[in-house]
mmCIF file of C-alpha atoms and ligand atoms in Angstrom:
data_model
loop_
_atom_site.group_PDB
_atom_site.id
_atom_site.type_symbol
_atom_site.label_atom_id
_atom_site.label_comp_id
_atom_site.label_asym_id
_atom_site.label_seq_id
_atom_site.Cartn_x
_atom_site.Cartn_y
_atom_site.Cartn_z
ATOM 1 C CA UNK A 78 131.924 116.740 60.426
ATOM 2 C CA UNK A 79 128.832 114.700 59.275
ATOM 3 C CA UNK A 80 126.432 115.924 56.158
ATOM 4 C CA UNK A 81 123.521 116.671 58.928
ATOM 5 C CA UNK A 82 125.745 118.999 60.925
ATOM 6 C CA UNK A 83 127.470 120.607 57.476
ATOM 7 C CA UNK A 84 123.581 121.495 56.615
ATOM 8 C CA UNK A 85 122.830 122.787 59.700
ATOM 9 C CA UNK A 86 125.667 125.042 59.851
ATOM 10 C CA UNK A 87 125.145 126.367 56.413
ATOM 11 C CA UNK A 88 121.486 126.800 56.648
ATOM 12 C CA UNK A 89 122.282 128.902 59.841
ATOM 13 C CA UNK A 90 124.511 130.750 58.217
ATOM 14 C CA UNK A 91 122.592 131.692 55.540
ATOM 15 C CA UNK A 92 119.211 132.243 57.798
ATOM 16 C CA UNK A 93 121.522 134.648 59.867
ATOM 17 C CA UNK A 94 122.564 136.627 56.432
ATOM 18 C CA UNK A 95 119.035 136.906 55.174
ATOM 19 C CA UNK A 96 117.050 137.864 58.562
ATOM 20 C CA UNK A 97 119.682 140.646 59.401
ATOM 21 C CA UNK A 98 120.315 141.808 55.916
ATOM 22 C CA UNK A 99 116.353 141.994 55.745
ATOM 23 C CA UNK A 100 115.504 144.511 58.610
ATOM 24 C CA UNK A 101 117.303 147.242 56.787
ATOM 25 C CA UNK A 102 114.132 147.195 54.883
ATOM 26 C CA UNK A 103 111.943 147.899 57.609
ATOM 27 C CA UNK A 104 114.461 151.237 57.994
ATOM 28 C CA UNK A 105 114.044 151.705 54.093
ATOM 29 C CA UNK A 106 110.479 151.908 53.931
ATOM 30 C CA UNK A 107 110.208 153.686 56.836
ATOM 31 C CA UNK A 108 108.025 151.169 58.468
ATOM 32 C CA UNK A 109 110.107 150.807 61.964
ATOM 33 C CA UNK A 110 111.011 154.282 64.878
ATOM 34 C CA UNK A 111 114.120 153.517 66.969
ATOM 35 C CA UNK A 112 114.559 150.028 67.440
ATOM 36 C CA UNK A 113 110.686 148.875 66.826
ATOM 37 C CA UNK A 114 109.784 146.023 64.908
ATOM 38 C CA UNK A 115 111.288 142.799 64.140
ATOM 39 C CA UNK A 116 111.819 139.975 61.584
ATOM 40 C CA UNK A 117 112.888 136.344 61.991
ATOM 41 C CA UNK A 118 113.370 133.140 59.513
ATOM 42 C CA UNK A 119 112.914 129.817 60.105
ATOM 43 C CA UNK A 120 115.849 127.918 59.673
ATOM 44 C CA UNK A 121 115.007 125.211 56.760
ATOM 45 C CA UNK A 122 114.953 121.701 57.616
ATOM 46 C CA UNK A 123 115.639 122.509 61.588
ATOM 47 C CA UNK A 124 113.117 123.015 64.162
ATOM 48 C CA UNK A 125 114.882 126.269 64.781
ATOM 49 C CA UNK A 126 114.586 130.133 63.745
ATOM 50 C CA UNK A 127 116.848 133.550 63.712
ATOM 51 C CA UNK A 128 115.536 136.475 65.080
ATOM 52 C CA UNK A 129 117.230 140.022 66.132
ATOM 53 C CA UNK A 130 118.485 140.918 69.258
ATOM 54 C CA UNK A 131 116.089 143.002 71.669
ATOM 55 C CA UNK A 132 116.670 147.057 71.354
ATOM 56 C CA UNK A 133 119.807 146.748 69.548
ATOM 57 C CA UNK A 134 119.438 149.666 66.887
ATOM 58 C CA UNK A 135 119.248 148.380 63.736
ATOM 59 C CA UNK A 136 122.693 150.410 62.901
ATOM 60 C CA UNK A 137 124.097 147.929 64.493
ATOM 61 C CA UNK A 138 122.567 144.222 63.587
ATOM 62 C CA UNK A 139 124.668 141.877 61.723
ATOM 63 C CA UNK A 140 124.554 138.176 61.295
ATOM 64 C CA UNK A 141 126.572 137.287 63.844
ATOM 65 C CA UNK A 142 124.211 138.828 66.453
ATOM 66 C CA UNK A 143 121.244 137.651 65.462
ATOM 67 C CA UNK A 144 119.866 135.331 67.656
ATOM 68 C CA UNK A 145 119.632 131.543 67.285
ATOM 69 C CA UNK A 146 116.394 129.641 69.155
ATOM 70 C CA UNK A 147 114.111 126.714 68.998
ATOM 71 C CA UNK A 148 110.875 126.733 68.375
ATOM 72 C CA UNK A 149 109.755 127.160 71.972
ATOM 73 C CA UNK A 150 111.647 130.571 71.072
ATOM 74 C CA UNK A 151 114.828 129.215 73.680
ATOM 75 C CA UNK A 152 117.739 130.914 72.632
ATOM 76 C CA UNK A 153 120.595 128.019 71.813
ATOM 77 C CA UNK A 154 123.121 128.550 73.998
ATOM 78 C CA UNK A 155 127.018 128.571 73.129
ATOM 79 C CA UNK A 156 125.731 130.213 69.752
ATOM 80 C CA UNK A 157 126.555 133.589 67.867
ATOM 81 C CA UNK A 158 124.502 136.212 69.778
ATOM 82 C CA UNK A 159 122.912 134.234 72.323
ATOM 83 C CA UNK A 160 124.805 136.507 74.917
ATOM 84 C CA UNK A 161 122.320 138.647 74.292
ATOM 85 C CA UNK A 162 118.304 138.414 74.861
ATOM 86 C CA UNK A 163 116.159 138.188 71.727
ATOM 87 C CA UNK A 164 113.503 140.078 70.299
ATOM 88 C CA UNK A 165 110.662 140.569 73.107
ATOM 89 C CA UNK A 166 108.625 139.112 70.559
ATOM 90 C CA UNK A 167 110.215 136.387 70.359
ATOM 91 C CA UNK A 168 107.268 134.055 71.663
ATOM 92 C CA UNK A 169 105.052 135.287 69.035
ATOM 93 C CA UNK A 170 107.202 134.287 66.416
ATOM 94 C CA UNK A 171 108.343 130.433 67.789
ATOM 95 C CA UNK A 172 104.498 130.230 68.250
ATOM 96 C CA UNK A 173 103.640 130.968 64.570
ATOM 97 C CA UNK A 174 106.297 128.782 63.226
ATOM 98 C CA UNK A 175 104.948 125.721 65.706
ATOM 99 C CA UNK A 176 101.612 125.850 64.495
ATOM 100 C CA UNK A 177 102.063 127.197 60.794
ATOM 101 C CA UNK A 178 104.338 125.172 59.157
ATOM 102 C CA UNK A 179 103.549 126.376 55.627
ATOM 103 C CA UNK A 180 105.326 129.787 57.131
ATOM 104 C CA UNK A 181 108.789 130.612 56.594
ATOM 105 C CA UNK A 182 109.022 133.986 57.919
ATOM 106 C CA UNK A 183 107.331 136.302 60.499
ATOM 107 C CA UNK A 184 107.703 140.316 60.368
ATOM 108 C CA UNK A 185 106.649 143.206 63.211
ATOM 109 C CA UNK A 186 106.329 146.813 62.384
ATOM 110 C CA UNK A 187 105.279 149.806 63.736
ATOM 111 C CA UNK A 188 104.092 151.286 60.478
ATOM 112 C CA UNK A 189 101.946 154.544 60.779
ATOM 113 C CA UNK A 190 98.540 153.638 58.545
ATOM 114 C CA UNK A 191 99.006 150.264 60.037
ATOM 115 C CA UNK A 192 98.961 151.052 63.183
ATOM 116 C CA UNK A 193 96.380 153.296 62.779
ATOM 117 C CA UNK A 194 93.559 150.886 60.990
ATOM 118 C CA UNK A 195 94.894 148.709 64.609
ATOM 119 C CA UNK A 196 93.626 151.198 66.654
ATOM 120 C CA UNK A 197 90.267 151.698 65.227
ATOM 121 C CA UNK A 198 89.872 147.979 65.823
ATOM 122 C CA UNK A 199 89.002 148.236 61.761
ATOM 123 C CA UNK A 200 89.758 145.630 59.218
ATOM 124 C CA UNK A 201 91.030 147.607 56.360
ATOM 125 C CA UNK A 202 88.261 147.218 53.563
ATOM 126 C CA UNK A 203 89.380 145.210 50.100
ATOM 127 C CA UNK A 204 88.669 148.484 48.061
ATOM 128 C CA UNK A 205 91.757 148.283 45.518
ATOM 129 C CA UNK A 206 92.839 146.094 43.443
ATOM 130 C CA UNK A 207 96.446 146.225 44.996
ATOM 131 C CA UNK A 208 94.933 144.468 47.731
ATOM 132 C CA UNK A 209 93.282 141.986 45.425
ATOM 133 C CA UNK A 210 96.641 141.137 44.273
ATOM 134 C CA UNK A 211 98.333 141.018 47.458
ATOM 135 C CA UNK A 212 96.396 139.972 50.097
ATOM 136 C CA UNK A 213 93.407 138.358 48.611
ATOM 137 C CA UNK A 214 90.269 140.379 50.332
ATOM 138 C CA UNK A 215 90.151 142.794 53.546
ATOM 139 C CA UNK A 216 93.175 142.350 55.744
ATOM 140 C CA UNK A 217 91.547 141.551 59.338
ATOM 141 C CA UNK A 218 92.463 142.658 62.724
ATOM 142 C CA UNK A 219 93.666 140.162 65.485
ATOM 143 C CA UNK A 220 92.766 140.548 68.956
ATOM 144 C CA UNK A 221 94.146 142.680 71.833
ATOM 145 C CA UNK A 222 96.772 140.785 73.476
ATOM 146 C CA UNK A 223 99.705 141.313 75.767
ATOM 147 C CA UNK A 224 103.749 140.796 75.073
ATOM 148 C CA UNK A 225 105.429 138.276 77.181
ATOM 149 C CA UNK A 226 103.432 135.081 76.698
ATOM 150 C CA UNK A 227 101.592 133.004 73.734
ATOM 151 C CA UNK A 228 98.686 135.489 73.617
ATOM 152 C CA UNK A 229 100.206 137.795 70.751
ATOM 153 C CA UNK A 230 100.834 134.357 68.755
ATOM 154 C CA UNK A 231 97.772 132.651 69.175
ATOM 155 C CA UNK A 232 95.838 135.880 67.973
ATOM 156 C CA UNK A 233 98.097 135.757 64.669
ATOM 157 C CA UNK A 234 97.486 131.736 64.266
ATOM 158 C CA UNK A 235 93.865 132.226 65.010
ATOM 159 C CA UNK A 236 93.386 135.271 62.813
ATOM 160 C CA UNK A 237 95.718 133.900 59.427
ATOM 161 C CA UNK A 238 95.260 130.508 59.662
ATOM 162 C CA UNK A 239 92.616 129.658 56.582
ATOM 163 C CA UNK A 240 92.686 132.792 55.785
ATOM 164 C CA UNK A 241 94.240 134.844 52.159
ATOM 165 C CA UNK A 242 96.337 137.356 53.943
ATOM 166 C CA UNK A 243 99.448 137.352 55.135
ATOM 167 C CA UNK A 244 98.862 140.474 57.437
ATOM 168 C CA UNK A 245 97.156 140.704 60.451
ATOM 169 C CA UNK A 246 96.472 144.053 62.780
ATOM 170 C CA UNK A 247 96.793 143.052 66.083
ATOM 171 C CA UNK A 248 94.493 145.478 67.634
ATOM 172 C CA UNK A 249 95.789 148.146 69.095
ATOM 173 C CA UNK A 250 99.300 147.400 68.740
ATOM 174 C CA UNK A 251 100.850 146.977 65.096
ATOM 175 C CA UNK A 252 101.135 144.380 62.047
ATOM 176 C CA UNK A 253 102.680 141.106 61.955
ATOM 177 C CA UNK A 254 102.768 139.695 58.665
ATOM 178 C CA UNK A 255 103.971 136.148 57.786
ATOM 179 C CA UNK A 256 105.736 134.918 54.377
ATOM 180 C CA UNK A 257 107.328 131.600 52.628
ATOM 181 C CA UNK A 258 110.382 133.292 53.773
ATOM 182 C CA UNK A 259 111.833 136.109 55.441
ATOM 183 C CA UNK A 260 112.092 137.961 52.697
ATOM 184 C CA UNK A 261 107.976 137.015 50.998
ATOM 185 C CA UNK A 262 106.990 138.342 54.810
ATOM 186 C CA UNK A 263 108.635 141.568 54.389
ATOM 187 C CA UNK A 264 107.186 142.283 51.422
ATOM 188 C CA UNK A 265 103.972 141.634 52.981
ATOM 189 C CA UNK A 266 104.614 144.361 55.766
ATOM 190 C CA UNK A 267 105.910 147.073 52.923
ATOM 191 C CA UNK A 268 102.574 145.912 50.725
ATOM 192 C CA UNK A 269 100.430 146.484 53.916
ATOM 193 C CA UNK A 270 101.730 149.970 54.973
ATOM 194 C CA UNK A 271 101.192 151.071 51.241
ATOM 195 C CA UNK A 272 97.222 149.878 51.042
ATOM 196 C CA UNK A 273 96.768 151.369 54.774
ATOM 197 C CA UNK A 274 97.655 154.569 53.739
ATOM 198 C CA UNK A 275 95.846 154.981 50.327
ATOM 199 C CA UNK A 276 92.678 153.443 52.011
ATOM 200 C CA UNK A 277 92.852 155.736 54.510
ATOM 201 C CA UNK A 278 93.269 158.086 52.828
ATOM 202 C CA UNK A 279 90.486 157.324 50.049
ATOM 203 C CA UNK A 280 88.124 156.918 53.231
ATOM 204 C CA UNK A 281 88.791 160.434 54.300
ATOM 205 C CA UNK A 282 87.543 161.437 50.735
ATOM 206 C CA UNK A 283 84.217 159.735 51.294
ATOM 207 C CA UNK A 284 82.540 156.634 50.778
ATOM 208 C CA UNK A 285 84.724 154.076 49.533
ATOM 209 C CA UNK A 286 83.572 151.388 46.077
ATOM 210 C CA UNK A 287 83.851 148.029 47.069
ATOM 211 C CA UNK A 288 85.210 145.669 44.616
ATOM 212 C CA UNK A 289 82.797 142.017 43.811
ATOM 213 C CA UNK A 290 84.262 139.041 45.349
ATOM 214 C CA UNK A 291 84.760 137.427 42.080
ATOM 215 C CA UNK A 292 86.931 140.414 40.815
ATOM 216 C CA UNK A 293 89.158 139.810 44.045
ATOM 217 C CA UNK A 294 89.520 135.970 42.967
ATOM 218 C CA UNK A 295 90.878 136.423 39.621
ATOM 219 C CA UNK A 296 93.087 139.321 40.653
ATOM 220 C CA UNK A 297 94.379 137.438 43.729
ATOM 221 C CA UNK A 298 94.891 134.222 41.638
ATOM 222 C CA UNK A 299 96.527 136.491 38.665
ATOM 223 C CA UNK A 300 98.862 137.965 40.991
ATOM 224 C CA UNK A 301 99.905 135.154 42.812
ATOM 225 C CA UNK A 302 100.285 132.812 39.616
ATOM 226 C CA UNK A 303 101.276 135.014 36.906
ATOM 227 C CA UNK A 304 102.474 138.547 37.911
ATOM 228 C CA UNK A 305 106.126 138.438 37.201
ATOM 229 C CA UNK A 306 109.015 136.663 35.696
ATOM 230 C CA UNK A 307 108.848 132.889 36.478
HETATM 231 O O1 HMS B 286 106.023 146.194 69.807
HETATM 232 C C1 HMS B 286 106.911 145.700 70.461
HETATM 233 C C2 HMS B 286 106.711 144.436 71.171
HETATM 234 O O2 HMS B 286 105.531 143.804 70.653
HETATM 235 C C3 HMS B 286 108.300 146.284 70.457
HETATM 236 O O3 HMS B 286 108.848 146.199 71.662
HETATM 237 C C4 HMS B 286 109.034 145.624 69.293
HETATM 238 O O4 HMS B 286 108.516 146.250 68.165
HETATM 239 C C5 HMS B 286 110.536 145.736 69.342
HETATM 240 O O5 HMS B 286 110.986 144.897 70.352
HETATM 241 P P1 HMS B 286 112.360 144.085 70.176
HETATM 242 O O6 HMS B 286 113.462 145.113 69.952
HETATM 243 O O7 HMS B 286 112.220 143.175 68.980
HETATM 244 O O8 HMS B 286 112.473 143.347 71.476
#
């Protein structure tokens, strides 16, 4: 077996490990009902990505049914899982990784205050620092658009490309957050459905304090470059 197919295997392998060991986080944090939401990796160094199976309960995902496809989100056939169908958002995903290569990751949820801020249509307003840190300003919304095709993709590319955050609120539908990796774009979807809910909540209190733009900078750039061990 040559070096090429050796990495391919093992990056594979390990892509499967991560993206299924990873959506028992979106059960965690209580940011997924039933079988709602979805993550998938990109597969490094291969124009490939993993993503779950469609409505399997997430009980039941392992790494040997995840789902193995192209970029054109084609399931590779002859390959662990690919019996079954992938994620229905499966399009949305391939599209993202196509046309943002800098991405490593791509995460749906259901979460309850994001969904929410998605229904009003409302960007949810940059009024903690939290968000500073995390996302850089307001996170926007993306526009209404239909499962099955490109549409829900091209509203994500359009929305986050150039822009801070890794979240976007499709309107009226949900979050889709995008990372380095699987795991950076989970975090992104816990971070989000934390900020929605305390800024929701703070708005119900009355009027909310913005925060100056320059204060946002330094936190983002803080947070980003220095927070943590490195
Ligand atoms: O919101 C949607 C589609 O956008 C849900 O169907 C989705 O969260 C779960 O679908 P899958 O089980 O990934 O096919």
């Amino acid at each position: 077996m040559n070096t090429h197919t050796l990495d391919l295997d093992s990056a594979v392998i390990a892509t499967r490990a991560e993206v299924a060991e990873l959506h028992a986080e979106l059960v965690r944090y209580g940011l997924v009902a039933w079988t709602g939401g979805n993550i998938s990796g990109r597969v490094p160094g291969h124009e490939l990505m993993v993503i779950k199976p469609s409505g399997v309960s997430y009980d039941n995902l392992t790494p040997e049914n995840m789902i193995l496809c192209t970029l054109d989100g084609v399931v590779v056939a002859g390959t662990l899982g690919s019996e079954n169908s992938p994620s229905s958002d499966t399009a949305a995903h391939a599209y993202v990784y196509r046309n943002m290569p800098e991405v490593g990751g791509v995460v749906h949820t259901h979460s309850t205050y994001a969904v929410a801020w998605a229904a009003r249509g409302e960007p949810i307003p940059c009024v903690i620092t939290a968000m500073a840190d995390e996302f850089g300003g307001d996170v926007p919304i993306g526009p209404f658009a239909i499962i099955g095709d490109d549409s829900i993709g091209k509203g994500i590319v359009e929305t986050l490309t150039g822009h801070r955050s890794r979240a976007v609120l499709m309107q009226n539908h949900g979050p889709f957050t995008i990372g380095r990796d699987a795991s950076d774009a989970v975090k992104a979807a816990v971070m989000l459905e934390d900020v929605a809910r305390t800024v929701h909540v703070a708005r119900s209190g009355g009027e909310l304090v913005s925060i100056p733009q320059d204060r946002i900078d330094s936190l983002f750039h803080r947070y980003q470059h220095v927070y943590g061990q490195h």
